[in-house]
Structures are given as C-alpha cells and as structure tokens.
PDB file of C-alpha atoms in Angstrom:
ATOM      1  CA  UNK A   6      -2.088 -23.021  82.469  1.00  0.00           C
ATOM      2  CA  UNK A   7      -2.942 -25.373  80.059  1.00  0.00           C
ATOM      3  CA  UNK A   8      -5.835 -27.086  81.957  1.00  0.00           C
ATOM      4  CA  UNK A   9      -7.604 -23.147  82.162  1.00  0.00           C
ATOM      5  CA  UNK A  10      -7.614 -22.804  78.478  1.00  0.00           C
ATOM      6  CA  UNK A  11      -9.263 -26.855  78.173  1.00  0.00           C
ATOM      7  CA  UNK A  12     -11.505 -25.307  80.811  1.00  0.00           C
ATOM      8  CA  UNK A  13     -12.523 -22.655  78.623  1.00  0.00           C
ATOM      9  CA  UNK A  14     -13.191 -24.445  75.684  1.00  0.00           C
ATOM     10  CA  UNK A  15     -15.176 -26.934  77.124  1.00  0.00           C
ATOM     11  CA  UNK A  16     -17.169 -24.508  78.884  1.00  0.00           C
ATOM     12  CA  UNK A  17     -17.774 -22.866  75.549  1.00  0.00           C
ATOM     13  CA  UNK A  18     -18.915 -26.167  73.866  1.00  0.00           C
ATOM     14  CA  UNK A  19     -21.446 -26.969  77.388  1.00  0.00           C
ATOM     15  CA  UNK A  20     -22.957 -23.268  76.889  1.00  0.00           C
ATOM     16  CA  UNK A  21     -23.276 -24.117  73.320  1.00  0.00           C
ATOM     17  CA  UNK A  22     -24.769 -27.209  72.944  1.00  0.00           C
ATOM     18  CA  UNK A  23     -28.169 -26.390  73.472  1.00  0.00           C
ATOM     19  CA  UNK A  24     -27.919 -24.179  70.460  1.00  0.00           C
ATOM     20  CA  UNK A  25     -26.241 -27.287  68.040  1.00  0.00           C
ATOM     21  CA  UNK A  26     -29.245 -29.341  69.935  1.00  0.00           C
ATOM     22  CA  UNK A  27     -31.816 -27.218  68.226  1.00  0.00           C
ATOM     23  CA  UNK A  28     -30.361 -26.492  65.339  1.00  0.00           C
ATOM     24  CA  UNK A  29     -30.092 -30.676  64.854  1.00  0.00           C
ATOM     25  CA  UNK A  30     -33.506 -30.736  65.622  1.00  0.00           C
ATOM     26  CA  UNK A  31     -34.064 -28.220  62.483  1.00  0.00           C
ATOM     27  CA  UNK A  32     -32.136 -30.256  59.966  1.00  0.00           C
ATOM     28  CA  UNK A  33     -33.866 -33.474  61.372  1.00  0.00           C
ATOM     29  CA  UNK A  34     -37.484 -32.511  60.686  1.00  0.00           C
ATOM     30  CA  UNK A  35     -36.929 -30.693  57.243  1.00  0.00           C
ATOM     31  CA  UNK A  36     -35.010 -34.045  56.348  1.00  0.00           C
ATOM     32  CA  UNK A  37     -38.259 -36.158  57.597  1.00  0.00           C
ATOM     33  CA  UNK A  38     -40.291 -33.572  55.799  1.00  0.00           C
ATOM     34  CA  UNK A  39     -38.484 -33.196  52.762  1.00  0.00           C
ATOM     35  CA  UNK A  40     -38.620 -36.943  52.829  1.00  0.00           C
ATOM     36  CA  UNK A  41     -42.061 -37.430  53.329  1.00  0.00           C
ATOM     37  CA  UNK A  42     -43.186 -34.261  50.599  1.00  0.00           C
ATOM     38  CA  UNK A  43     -40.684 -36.158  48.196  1.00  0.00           C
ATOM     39  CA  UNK A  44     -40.591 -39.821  48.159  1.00  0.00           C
ATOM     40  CA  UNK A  45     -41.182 -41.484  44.897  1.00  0.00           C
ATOM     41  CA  UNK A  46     -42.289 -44.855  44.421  1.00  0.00           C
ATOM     42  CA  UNK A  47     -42.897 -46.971  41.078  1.00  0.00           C
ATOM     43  CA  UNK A  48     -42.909 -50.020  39.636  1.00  0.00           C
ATOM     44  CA  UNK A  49     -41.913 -51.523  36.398  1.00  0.00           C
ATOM     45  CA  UNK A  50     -40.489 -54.015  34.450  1.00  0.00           C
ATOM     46  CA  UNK A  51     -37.200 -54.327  32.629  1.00  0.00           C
ATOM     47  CA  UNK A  52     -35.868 -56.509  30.817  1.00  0.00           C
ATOM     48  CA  UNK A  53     -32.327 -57.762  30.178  1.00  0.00           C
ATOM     49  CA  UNK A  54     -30.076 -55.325  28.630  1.00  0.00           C
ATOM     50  CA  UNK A  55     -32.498 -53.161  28.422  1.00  0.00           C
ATOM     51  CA  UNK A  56     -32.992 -49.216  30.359  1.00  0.00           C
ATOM     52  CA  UNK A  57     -35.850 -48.426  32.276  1.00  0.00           C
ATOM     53  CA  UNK A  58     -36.815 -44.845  33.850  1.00  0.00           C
ATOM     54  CA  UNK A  59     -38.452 -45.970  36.912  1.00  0.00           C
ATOM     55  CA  UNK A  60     -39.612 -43.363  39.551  1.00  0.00           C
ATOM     56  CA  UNK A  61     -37.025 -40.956  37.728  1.00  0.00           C
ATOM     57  CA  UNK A  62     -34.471 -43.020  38.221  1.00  0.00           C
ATOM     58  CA  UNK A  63     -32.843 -44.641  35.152  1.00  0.00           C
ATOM     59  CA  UNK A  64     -31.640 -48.107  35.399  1.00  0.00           C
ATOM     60  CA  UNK A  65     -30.065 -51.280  32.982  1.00  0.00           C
ATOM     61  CA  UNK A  66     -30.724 -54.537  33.868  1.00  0.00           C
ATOM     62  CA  UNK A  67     -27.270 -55.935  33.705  1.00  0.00           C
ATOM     63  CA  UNK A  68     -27.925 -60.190  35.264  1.00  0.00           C
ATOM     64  CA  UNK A  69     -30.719 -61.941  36.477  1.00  0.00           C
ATOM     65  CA  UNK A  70     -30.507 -65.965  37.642  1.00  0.00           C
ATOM     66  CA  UNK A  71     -31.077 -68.136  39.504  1.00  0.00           C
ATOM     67  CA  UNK A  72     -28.747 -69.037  42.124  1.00  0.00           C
ATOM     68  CA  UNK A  73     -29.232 -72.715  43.930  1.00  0.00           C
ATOM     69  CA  UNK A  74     -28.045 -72.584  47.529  1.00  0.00           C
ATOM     70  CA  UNK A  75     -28.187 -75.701  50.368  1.00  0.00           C
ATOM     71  CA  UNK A  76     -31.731 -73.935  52.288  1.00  0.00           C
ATOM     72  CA  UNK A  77     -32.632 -71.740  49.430  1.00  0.00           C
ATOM     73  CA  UNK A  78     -33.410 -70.831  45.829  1.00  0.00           C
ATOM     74  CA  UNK A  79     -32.339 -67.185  45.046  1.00  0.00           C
ATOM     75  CA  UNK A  80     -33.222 -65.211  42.205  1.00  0.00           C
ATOM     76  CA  UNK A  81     -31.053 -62.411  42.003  1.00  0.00           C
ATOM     77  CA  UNK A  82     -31.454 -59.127  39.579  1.00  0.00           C
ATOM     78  CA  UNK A  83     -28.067 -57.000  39.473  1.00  0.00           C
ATOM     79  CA  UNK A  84     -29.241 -53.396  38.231  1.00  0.00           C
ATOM     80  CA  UNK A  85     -27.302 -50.615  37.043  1.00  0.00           C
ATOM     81  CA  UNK A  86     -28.214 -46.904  38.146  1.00  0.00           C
ATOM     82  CA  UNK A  87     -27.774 -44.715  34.699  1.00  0.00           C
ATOM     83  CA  UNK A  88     -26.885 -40.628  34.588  1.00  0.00           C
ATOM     84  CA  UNK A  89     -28.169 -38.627  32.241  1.00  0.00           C
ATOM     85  CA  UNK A  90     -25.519 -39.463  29.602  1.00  0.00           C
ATOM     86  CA  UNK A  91     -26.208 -43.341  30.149  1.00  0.00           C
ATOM     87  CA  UNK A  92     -22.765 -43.499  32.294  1.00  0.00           C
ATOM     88  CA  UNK A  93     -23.459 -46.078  35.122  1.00  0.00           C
ATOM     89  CA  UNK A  94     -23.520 -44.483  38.728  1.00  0.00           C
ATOM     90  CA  UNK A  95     -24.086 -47.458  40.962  1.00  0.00           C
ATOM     91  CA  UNK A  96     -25.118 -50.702  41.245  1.00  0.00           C
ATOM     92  CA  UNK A  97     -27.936 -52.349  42.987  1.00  0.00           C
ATOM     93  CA  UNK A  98     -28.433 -55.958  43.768  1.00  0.00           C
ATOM     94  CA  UNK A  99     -31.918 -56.899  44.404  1.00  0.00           C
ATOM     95  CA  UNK A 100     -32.955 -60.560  45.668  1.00  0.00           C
ATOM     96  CA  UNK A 101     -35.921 -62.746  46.183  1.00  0.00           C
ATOM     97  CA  UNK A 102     -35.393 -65.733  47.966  1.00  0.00           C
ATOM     98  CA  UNK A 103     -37.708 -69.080  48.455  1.00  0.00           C
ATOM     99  CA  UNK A 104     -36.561 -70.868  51.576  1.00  0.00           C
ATOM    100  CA  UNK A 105     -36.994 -75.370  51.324  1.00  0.00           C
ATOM    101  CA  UNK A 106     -38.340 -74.393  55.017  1.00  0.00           C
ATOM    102  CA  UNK A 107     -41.121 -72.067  53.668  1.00  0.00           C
ATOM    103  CA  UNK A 108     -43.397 -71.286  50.542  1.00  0.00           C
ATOM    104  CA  UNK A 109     -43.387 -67.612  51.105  1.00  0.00           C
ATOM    105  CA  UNK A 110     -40.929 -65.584  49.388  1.00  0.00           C
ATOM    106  CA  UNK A 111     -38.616 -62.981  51.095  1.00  0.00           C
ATOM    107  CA  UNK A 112     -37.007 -60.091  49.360  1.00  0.00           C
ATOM    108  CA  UNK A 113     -33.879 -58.812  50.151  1.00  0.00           C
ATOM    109  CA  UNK A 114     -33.863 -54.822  48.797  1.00  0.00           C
ATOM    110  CA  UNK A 115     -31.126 -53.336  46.671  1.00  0.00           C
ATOM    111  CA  UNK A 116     -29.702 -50.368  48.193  1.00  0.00           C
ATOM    112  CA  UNK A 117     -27.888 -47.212  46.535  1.00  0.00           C
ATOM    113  CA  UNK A 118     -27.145 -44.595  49.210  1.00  0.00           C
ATOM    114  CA  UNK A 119     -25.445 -41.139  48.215  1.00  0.00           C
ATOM    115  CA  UNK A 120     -25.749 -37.641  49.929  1.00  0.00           C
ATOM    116  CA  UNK A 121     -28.908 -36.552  48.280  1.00  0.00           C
ATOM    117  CA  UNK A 122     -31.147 -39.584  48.124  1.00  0.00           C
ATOM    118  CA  UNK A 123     -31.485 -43.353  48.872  1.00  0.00           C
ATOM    119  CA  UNK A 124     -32.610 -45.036  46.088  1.00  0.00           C
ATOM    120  CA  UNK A 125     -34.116 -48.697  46.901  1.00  0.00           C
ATOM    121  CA  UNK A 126     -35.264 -51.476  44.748  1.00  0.00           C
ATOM    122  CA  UNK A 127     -37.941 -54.421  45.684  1.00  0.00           C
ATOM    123  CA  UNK A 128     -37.620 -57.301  43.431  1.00  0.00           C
ATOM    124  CA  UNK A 129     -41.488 -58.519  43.162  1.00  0.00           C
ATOM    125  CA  UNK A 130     -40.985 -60.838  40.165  1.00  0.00           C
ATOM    126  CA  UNK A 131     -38.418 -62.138  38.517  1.00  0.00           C
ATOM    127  CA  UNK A 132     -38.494 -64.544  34.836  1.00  0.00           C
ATOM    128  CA  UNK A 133     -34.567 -66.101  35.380  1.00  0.00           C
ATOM    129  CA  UNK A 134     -35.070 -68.381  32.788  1.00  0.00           C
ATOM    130  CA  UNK A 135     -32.644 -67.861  29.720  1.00  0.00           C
ATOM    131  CA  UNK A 136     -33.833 -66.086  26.767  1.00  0.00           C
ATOM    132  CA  UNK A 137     -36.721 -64.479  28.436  1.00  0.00           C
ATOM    133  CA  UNK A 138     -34.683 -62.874  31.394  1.00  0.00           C
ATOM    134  CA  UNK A 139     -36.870 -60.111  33.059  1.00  0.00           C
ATOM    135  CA  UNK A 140     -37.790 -58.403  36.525  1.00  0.00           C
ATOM    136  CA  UNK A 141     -40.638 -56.843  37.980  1.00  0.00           C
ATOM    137  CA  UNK A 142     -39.561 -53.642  40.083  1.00  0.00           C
ATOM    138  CA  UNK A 143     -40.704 -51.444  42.741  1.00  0.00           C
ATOM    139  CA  UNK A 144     -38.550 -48.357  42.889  1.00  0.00           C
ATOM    140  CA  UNK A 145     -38.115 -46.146  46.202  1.00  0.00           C
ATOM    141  CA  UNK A 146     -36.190 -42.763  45.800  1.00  0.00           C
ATOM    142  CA  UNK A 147     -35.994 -41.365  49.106  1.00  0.00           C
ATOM    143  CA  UNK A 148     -34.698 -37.915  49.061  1.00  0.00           C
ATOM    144  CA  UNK A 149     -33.208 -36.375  52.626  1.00  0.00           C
ATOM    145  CA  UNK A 150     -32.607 -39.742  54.480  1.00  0.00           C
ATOM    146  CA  UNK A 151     -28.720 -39.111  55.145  1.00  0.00           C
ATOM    147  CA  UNK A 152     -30.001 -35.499  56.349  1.00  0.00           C
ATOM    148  CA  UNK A 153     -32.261 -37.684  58.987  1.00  0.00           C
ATOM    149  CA  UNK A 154     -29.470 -39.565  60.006  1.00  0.00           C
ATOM    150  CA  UNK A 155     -26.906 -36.333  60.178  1.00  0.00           C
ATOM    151  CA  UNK A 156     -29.569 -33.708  62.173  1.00  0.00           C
ATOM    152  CA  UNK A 157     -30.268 -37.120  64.583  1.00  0.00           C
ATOM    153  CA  UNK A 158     -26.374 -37.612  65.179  1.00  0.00           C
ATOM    154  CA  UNK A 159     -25.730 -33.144  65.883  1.00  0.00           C
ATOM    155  CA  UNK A 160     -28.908 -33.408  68.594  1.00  0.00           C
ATOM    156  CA  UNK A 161     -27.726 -36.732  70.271  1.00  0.00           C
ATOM    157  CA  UNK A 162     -23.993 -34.973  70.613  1.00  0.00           C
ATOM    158  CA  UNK A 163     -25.174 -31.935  71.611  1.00  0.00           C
ATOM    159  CA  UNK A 164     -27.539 -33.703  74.337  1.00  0.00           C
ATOM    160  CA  UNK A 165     -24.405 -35.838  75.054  1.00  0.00           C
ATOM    161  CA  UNK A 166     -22.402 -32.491  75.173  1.00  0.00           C
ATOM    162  CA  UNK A 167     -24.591 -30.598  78.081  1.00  0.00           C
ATOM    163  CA  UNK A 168     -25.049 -33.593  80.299  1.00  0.00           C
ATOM    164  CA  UNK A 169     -21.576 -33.981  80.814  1.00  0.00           C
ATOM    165  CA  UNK A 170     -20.989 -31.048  83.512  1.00  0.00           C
ATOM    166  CA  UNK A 171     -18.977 -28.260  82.641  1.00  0.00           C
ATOM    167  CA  UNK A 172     -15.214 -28.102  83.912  1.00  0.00           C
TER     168      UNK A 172
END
C-alpha cells in the first residue's frame, strides 16, 4: 500500500515537470534580462576613511597595503558596503597582485553577493603607501544574478525529473 501512494506522487512530479521546466526557463531569461537592462558599472577613487557612491553603491575605504608574500607583492583594498544610514552591510576585499614570475598585474575581484544583486569591485590602482593611502575602483552592480542561478537549477531538476521514468 505504501509503494501505490510513492507511485502516485512520483507520477505527479514526472507529469509535472515539464511545467517547473518552463516555468525555470521564465525566471532564467527575465534574470539574464533584468541583468543585462540593469547592470551598472563605474569607476572611482576613494580614499582612506573616506565614502564614495560608486555606481549607486556606497562604500568606505576601511585598509589598503601592501602585503609581501614569497612569489608575490599584493596590494590589497578592504572596502566597506554602506546603507543608507552609513551602517556597514558587507565587506569586500579587492586585490591586485604582481607575480616575481611576471610584470603584468592580476586582479583578484571583491565579491558581495545577496538576493537582489552582486555587487563586484576591480581594484585598477592602488597608492599603499602611508599617508597617501588611496584606490582606483571599478564598480559592477549586477542585479538578478542569483535569479540566473535559481531559474537554471528549477529547469535542470525538472529535466532531471522527466528523464527518470515514471513508476
């Protein structure tokens, strides 16, 4: 008896899976579109201490240095995402690094992920030195991209879902 009623469930979540497949599909592409419609990028400078509204976001540069490893020199900026009322909402640590190996530099972008928007900071210049500590900035706020990632993961279950035959 209580294989029939497994039976019936699964059958119910096979018949409906093409219907969570589309409806994936739906949240994926107004999450790329949304995206695409309303990315911001900007860039700026900021200095230590000091708030910046950068491509709407708000952020304090809290530490910048210079940090000597064995293969590499890493400047590192350490950035505080601001609210409205100047309460700190994240952090972000941005890095650009100089390998002994190379003379190119390589940045390593600050993330802040939350369920509305990814926000994501290139450092393109940074002053470490003390006294005159300040960063050059390029500011990504990505709206949507969680959304991408959520409609992707409903339309790969529900694909996974009506493969596997029905009971």
């Amino acid at each position: 008896m209580r294989t029939e009623g497994r039976d019936k469930w699964w059958n119910v979540i096979h018949a409906a899976s093409p219907y969570f497949g589309h409806l994936g599909l739906v949240i994926l592409l107004s999450a790329i579109t949304i995206n695409v419609v309303g990315e911001v990028k900007e860039q700026g400078k900021i200095a230590l201490n000091q708030k910046a509204t950068i491509a709407g976001i708000t952020l304090r540069l809290d530490d910048a240095q210079v940090i000597q490893y064995a293969d590499r020199q890493s400047f590192q900026a350490s950035l505080s995402v601001l609210d409205q009322d100047g309460a700190p909402t994240g952090n972000i640590v941005s890095m650009l690094e100089k390998f002994s190996t190379s003379e190119n530099l390589q940045a390593q972008v600050g993330i802040l992920s939350n369920l509305t928007h990814d926000i994501y900071v290139v450092l393109d210049e940074a002053d470490a030195t003390p006294g005159a500590q300040c960063v050059r900035i390029t500011v990504y706020d990505n709206p949507a991209i969680n959304w991408i990632w959520f409609g992707g993961g409903i339309l790969g279950l529900a694909g996974i879902f009506y493969v596997i035959p029905a009971m």
